[in-house]
Coordinates of C-alpha atoms in Angstrom, one line a residue:
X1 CA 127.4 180.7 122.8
X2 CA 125.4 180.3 125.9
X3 CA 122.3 181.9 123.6
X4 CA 122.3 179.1 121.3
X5 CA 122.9 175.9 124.1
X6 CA 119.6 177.7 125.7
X7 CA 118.1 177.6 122.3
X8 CA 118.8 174.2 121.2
X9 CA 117.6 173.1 124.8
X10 CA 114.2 175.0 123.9
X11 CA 114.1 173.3 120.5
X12 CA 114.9 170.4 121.9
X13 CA 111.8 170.8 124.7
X14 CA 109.4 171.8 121.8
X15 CA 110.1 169.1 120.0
X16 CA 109.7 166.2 122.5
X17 CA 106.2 168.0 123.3
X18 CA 105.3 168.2 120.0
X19 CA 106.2 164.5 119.4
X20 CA 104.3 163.6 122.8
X21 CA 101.2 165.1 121.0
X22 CA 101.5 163.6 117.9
X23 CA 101.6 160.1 119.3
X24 CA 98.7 161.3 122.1
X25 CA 96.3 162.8 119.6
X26 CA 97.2 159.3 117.5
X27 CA 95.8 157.2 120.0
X28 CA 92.6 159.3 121.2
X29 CA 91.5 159.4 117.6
X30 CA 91.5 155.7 117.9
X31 CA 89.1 155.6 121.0
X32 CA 85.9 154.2 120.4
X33 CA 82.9 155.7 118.7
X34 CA 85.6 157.1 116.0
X35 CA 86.6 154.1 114.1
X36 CA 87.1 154.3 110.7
X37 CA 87.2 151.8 107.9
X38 CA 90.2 149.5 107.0
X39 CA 92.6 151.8 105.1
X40 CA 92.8 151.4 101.4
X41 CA 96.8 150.2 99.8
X42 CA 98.5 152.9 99.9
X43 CA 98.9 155.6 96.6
X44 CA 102.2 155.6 95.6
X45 CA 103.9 158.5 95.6
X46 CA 104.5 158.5 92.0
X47 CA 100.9 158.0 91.4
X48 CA 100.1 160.3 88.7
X49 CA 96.8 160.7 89.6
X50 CA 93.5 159.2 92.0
X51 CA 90.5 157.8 90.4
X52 CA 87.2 158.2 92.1
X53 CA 87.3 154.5 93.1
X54 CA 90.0 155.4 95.3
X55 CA 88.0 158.0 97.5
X56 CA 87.3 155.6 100.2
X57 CA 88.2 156.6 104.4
X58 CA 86.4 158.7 106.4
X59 CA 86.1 161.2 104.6
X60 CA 83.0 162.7 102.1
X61 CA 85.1 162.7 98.6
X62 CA 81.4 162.9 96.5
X63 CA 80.1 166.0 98.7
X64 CA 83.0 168.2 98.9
X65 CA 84.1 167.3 94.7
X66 CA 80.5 169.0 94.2
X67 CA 81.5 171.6 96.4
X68 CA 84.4 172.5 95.3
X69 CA 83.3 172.2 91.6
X70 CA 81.2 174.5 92.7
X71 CA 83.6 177.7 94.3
X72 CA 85.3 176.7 90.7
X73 CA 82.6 178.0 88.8
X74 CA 82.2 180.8 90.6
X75 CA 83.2 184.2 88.6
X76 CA 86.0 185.3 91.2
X77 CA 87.7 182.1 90.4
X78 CA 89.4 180.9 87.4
X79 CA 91.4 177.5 87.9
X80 CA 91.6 175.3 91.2
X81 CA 93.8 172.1 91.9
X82 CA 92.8 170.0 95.3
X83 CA 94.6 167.2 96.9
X84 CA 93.7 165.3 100.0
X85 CA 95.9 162.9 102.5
X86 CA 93.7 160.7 104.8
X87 CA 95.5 158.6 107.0
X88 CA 98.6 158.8 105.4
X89 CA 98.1 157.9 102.1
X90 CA 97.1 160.4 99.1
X91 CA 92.8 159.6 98.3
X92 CA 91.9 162.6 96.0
X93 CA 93.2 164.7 93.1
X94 CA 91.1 166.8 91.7
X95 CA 91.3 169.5 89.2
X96 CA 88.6 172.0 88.2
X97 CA 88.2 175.5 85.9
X98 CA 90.4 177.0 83.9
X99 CA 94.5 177.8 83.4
X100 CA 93.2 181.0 80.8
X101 CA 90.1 182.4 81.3
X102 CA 90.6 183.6 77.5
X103 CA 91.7 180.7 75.9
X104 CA 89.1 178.2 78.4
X105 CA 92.3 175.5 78.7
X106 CA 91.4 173.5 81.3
X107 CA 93.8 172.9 84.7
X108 CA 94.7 169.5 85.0
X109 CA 96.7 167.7 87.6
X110 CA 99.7 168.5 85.3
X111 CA 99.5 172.2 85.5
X112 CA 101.7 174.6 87.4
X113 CA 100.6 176.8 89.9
X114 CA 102.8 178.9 92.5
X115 CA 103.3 178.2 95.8
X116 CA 103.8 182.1 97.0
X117 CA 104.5 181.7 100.4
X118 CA 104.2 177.5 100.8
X119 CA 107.6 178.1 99.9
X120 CA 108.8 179.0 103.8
X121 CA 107.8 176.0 104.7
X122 CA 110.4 174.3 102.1
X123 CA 113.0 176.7 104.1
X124 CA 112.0 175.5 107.4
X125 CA 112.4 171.7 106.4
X126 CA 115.6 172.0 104.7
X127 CA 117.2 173.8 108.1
X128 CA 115.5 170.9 110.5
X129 CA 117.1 168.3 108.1
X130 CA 120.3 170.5 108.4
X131 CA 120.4 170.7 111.9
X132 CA 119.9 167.2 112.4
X133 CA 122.4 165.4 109.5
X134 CA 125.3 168.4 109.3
X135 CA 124.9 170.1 113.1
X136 CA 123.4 173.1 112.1
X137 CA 123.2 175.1 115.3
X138 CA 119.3 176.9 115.1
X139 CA 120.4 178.6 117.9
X140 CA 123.3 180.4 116.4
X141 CA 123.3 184.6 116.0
X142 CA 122.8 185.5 112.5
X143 CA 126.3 187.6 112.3
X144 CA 127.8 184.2 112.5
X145 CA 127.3 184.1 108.8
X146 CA 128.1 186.3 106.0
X147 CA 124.8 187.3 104.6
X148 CA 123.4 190.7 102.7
X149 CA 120.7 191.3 105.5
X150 CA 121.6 194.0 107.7
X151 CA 119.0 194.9 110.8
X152 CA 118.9 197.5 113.3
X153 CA 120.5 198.4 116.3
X154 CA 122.9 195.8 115.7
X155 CA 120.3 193.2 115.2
X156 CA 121.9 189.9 113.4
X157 CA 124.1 189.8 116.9
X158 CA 120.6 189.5 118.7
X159 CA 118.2 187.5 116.1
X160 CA 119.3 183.6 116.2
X161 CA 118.2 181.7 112.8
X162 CA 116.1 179.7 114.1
X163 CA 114.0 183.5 115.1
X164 CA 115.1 184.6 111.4
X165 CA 113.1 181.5 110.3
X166 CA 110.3 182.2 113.0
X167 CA 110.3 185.6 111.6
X168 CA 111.4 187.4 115.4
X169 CA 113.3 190.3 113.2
X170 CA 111.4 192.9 115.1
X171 CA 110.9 194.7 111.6
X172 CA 107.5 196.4 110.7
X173 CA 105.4 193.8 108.9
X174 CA 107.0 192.9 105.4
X175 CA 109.1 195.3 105.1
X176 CA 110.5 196.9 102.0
X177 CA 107.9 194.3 99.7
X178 CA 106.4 197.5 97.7
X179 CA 110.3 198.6 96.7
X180 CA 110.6 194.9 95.6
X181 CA 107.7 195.0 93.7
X182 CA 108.6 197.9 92.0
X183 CA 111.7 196.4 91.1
X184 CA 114.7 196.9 92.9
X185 CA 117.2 194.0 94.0
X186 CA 116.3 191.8 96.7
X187 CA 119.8 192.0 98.4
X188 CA 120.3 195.3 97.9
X189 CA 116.9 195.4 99.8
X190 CA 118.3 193.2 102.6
X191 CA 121.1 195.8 103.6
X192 CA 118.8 198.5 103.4
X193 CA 116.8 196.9 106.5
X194 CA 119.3 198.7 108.8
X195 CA 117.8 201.8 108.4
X196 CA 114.1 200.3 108.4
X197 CA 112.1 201.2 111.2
X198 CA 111.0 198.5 113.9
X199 CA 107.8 197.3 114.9
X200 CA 109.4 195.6 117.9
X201 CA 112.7 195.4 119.8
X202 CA 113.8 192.4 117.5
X203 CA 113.2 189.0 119.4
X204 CA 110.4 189.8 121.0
X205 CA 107.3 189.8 118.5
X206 CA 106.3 187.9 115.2
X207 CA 106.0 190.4 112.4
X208 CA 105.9 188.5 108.7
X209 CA 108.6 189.2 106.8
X210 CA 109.8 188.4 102.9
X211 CA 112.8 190.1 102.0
X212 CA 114.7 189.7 105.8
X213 CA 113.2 185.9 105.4
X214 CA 115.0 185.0 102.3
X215 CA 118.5 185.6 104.3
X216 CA 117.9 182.1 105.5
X217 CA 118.6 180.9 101.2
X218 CA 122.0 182.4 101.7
X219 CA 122.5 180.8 105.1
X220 CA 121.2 177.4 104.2
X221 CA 123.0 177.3 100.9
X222 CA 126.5 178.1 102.8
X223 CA 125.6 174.8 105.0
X224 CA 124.6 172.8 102.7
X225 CA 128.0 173.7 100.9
X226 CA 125.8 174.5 97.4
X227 CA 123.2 176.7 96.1
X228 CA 120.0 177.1 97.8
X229 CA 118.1 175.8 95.4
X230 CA 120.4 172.5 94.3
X231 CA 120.3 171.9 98.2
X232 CA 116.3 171.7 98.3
X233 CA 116.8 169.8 94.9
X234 CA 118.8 167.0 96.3
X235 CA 117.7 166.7 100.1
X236 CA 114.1 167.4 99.8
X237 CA 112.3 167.8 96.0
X238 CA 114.6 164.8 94.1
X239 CA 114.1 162.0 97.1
X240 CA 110.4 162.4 96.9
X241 CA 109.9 162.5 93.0
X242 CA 108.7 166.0 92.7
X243 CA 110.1 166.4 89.4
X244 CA 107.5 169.2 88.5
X245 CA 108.5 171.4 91.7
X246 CA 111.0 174.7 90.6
X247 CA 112.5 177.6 91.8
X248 CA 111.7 180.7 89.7
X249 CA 109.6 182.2 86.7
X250 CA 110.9 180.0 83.8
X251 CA 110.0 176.5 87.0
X252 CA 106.3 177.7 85.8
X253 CA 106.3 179.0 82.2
X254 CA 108.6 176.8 80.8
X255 CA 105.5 173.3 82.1
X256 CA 103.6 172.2 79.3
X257 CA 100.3 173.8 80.8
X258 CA 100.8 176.3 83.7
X259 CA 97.8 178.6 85.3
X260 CA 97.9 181.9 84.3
X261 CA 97.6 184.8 87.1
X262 CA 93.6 186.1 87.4
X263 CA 92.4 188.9 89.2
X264 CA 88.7 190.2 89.3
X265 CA 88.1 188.1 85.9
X266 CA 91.8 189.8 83.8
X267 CA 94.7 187.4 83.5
X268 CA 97.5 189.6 85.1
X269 CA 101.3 190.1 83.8
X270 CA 103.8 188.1 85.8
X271 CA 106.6 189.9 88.0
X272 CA 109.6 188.0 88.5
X273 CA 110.0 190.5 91.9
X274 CA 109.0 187.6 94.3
X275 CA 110.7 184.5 92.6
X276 CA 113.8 186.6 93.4
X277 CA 113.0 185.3 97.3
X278 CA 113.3 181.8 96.8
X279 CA 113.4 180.6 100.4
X280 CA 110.1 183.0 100.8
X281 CA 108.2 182.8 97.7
X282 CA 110.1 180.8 95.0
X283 CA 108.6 177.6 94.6
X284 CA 106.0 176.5 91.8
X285 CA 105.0 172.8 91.0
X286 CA 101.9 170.6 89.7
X287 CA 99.1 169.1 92.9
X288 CA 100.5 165.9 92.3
X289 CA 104.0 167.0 93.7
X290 CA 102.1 169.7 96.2
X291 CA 100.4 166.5 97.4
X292 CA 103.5 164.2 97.7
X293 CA 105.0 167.1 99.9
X294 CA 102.6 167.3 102.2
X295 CA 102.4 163.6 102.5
X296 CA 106.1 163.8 103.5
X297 CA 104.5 166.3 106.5
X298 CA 102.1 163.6 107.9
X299 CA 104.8 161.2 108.3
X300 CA 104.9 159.4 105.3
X301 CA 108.8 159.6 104.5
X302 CA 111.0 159.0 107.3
X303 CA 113.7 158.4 105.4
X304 CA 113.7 162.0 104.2
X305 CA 112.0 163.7 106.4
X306 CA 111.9 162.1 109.8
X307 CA 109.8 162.5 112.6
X308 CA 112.5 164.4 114.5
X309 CA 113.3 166.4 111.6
X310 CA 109.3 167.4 111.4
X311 CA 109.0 167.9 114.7
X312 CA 111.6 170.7 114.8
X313 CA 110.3 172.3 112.0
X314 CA 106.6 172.2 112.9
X315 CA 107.1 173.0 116.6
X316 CA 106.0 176.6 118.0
X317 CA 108.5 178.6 118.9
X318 CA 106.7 182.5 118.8
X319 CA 102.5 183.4 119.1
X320 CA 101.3 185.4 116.1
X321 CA 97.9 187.5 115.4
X322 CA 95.2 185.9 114.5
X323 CA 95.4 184.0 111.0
X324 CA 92.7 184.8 108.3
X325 CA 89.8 186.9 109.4
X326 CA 86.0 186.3 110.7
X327 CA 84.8 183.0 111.7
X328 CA 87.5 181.3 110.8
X329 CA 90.2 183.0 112.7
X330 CA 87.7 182.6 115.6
X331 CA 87.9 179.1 115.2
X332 CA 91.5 178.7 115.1
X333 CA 93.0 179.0 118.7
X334 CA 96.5 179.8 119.7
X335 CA 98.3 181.1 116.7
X336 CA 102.1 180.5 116.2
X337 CA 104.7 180.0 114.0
X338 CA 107.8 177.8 113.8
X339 CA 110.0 177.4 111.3
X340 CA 108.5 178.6 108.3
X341 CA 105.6 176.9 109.7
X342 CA 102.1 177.9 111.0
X343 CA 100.4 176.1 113.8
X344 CA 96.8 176.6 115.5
X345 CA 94.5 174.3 117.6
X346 CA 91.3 173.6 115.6
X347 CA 88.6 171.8 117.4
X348 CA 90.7 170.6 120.2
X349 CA 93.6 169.2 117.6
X350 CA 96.9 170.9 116.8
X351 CA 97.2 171.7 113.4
X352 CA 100.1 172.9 111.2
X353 CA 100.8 174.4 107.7
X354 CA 100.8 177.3 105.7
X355 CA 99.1 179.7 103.0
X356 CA 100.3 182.2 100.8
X357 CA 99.2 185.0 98.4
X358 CA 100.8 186.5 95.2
X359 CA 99.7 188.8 92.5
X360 CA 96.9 186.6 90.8
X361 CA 97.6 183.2 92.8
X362 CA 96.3 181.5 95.9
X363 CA 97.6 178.4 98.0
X364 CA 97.1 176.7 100.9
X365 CA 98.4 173.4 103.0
X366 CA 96.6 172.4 106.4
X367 CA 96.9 168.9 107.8
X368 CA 96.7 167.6 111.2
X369 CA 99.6 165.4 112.0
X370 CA 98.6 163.1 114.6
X371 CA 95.6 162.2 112.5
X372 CA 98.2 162.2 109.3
X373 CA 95.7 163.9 107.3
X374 CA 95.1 167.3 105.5
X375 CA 94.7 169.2 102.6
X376 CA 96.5 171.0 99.4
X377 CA 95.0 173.3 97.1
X378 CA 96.0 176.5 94.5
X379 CA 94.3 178.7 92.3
X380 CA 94.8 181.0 90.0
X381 CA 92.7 184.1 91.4
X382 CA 92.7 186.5 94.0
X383 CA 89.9 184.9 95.6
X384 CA 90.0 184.0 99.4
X385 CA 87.2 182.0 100.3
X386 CA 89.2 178.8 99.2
X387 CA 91.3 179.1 102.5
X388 CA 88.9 177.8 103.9
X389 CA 88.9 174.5 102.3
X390 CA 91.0 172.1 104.5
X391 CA 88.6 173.1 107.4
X392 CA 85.6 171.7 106.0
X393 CA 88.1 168.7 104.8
X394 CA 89.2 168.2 108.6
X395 CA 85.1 168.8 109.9
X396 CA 84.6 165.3 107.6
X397 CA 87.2 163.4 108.6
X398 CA 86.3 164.0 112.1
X399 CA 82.6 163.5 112.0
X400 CA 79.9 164.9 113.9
X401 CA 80.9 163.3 116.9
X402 CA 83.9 165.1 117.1
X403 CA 84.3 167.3 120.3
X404 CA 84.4 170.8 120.3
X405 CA 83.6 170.9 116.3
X406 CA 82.4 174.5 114.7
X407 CA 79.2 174.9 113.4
X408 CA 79.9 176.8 110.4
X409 CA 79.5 175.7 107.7
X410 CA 83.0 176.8 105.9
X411 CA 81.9 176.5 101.9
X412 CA 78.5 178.0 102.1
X413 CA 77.8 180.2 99.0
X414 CA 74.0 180.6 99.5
X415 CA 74.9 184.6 100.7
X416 CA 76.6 185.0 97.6
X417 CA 74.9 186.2 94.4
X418 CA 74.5 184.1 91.5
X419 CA 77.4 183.7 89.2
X420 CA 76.6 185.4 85.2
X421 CA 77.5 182.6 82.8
X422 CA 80.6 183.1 81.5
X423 CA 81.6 184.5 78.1
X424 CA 83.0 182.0 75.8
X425 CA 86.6 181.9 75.7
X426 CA 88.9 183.6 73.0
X427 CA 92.0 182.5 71.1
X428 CA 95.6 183.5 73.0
X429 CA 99.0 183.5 73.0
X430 CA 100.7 181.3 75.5
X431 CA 103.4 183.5 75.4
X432 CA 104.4 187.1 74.5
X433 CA 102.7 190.0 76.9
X434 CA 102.3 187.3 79.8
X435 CA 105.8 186.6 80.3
X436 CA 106.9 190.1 80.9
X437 CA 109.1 190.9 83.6

C-alpha cells in the first residue's frame, strides 16, 4: 500500500496549499483600493427566490440582467436560469426565455434543467466527505473494489480512485459515449474498456471520460454502505435543502415545469443514455438549488461540506488541455482537474468549477473561492456563448482596478447578426413524443 500512503501524503500537500491560497487570496482582496460595501444579511438558503432590492455588493446586477436578457432572446437560445454568490451569500436569481419554444412557457426559478456533467463535481464532493468521516483511502488501486469497469493492460491495479475521479484512465477521450448513446448498457460498457484502445499509459495523462468515470457511483455507494444516489441524498442534497435536485429522467419530467431540450430552434427527444451515469451525468434540479450548491463551494456550509473536505475535492491533482476555445481559453492559465473538479488561474486568481454539455442542454458553475464568489447558470440549447458568463460576472466583482484583468469584453453580441422575431408559439403536449426513451 505504499502507492496510496504516497498519495494521501500528495493530497494531503495539495490541500494545505490550496487552503494557504484560499486564506492568502482572502486577505489581498481586502487590501486597499478594493474595498467593497458592507455586506447585505445573508439569503437564506431556503430563499426561494432574490428580489432586485437585494442586488447590492460589488457587483453590476442592472448591467449584466440586461445582458443576459439579452443572449436570452437571441434565436440560438431558448430558456436560461442565472444565479450569482457574492461574498458568500446568494444576490441574484434570475430567469429568462422559454422552457418550449412551441408552447412560449416561460422558465422560472422553479424549472428543471440538467446538470450534464455538473454532476462530477457532486461525485468528487461525496468521496472528499467520504475520505474525511468514514477513511476512505483516495489513494487506494481501483481492483480493491468490485466494480464492472475493466481497463487495459491490467489497469484498475495501476489507476488509484482518486486518478479514476481525476480522470488518469489513460483511455482515448470519452470512450465508448457513441455506443451509449446508441443504447447499450452502461456496465456492460465499463467491461468492454479492456479491449479499448489507450490514449496514454494510464496515470500519466488527463483524457475526459464518462462511462470509466461513473465506476466511482459503484465505488462510492459500496462505502457509503447504500446506493449511490441515497448516499448523495442524505450526505450532500437533503442537508442543504435541495429538494428539487434528482438523479435520472423522471428527477426532470416528473417537476411541475422542466426545460425542454432545444437545438438550432427544434425541441429535441430526450435519451435516457446519459442519466444511466449518474456519478457523470445524472443530476437535474431548479437554479435555486444549483445556487445553494455552489454556495456550499464558497464556504458557506461547514457543517456539510467543510473547508478540508473542499479543499480535497477542489485541489489539482493532473494539468488538462486548454478548457473552452479562443479568447477565453487564452485567458484561463494553467488548466487542471481534481476531483471531478476543474481549476484554472483567471486574472491572477485561482478559480474552480465545472461545465457540461448534453443533447439540447447547457451548464456551467465558476466561482472563485477565496473571494467566495461565482456564478450558476443552464439553458436549454446548444448554444455556447453562455460559458462565458461567470467571466464577465468575476471582471465586475473585481473592478477595473483589478491586476492582470482581460480586455475582452466576454458578452459582446455586436458581431452577431440581428435576431428574426420569433414566431408566436403553438399549443403542445407536455408529454407524449418528448418523453421517449
Amino acid at each position: 500500500m505504499q502507492r496510496g500512503k504516497s498519495l494521501a501524503l500528495l493530497f494531503g500537500l495539495a490541500a494545505l496549499l490550496l487552503v494557504g491560497f484560499y486564506i492568502y487570496r482572502a486577505f489581498a482582496l481586502e487590501r486597499p483600493g478594493n474595498s467593497h460595501s458592507e455586506p447585505v444579511e445573508s439569503v437564506s438558503q431556503n430563499s426561494p427566490s432574490v428580489r432586485p432590492d437585494d442586488w447590492q455588493g460589488r457587483i453590476d446586477y442592472p448591467s449584466l440582467d440586461q445582458r443576459f436578457a439579452a443572449i436570452a432572446a437571441r434565436p440560438e437560445m431558448a430558456g436560461l436560469a442565472v444565479a450569482i454568490v457574492e461574498d458568500g451569500d446568494i444576490r441574484f436569481i434570475r430567469t429568462y426565455g422559454v422552457t418550449d419554444k412551441r408552447s412560449g412557457e416561460p422558465v422560472t426559478p422553479q424549472t428543471v434543467f440538467r446538470w450534464a456533467s455538473l454532476s462530477k463535481g457532486v461525485a468528487g464532493s461525496l468521496a472528499a466527505k467520504l475520505s474525511a468521516a468514514d477513511g476512505l483511502d483516495l489513494g487506494a488501486l481501483l481492483s480493491d473494489w468490485p466494480s464492472s469497469l475493466r481497463l487495459p493492460d491490467g489497469g484498475l491495479g495501476k489507476v488509484t480512485l482518486a486518478q479514476l475521479l481525476s480522470h488518469q484512465t489513460g483511455l482515448t477521450k470519452n470512450a465508448y459515449d457513441r455506443k451509449l448513446e446508441d443504447g447499450e448498457n452502461p456496465g456492460l460498457l465499463r467491461a468492454q474498456l479492456a479491449n479499448a484502445p489507450l490514449q496514454c499509459v494510464p496515470t500519466t495523462c488527463h483524457s475526459y471520460q464518462n462511462i470509466a468515470f461513473d465506476a466511482v457511483s459503484e465505488i462510492l455507494g459500496q462505502e457509503a454502505g447504500t446506493l449511490y444516489e441515497d448516499a448523495v441524498e442524505d450526505r450532500l442534497f437533503a442537508p442543504l435543502a435541495m429538494e428539487s435536485a434528482q438523479f435520472g429522467m423522471s428527477g426532470l419530467t416528473g417537476a411541475d415545469s422542466w426545460a425542454r431540450p432545444h437545438r438550432r430552434g427544434e425541441v429535441r427527444t430526450l435519451s435516457e443514455s446519459y442519466w444511466r451515469l449518474p456519478a457523470a451525468a445524472g443530476v437535474s434540479s431548479n437554479i435555486i438549488d444549483l445556487a445553494r450548491w455552489l454556495r456550499a463551494h464558497v464556504g458557506a456550509n461547514h457543517d456539510i461540506l467543510s473547508g478540508p473536505e473542499l479543499a480535497l475535492a477542489h485541489a489539482p491533482l493532473v494539468r488538462t488541455g486548454r478548457v473552452y476555445g479562443g479568447d477565453l481559453a487564452r485567458a484561463l492559465q494553467i488548466p487542471s482537474y481534481g476531483l471531478g473538479w476543474r481549476s484554472f488561474t483567471y486574472a491572477g486568481r485561482l478559480l474552480v468549477g465545472h461545465s457540461g454539455a448534453v443533447d439540447g442542454y447547457r451548464a456551467t458553475m465558476i466561482f472563485d473561492p477565496a473571494a467566495r464568489t461565482g456564478m450558476v447558470a443552464m439553458w436549454n440549447s446548444g448554444w455556447g456563448l453562455p460559458f462565458r458568463m461567470p467571466f464577465a460576472v468575476l471582471d465586475s466583482y473585481y473592478g477595473p482596478s483589478a491586476s492582470d484583468s482581460p480586455s475582452s469584453d466576454w458578452l459582446d453580441l455586436s458581431a452577431l447578426p440581428s435576431p428574426e422575431p420569433a414566431p408566436p408559439p403553438q399549443p403542445a403536449l407536455r408529454d407524449g413524443p418528448l418523453v421517449a426513451p
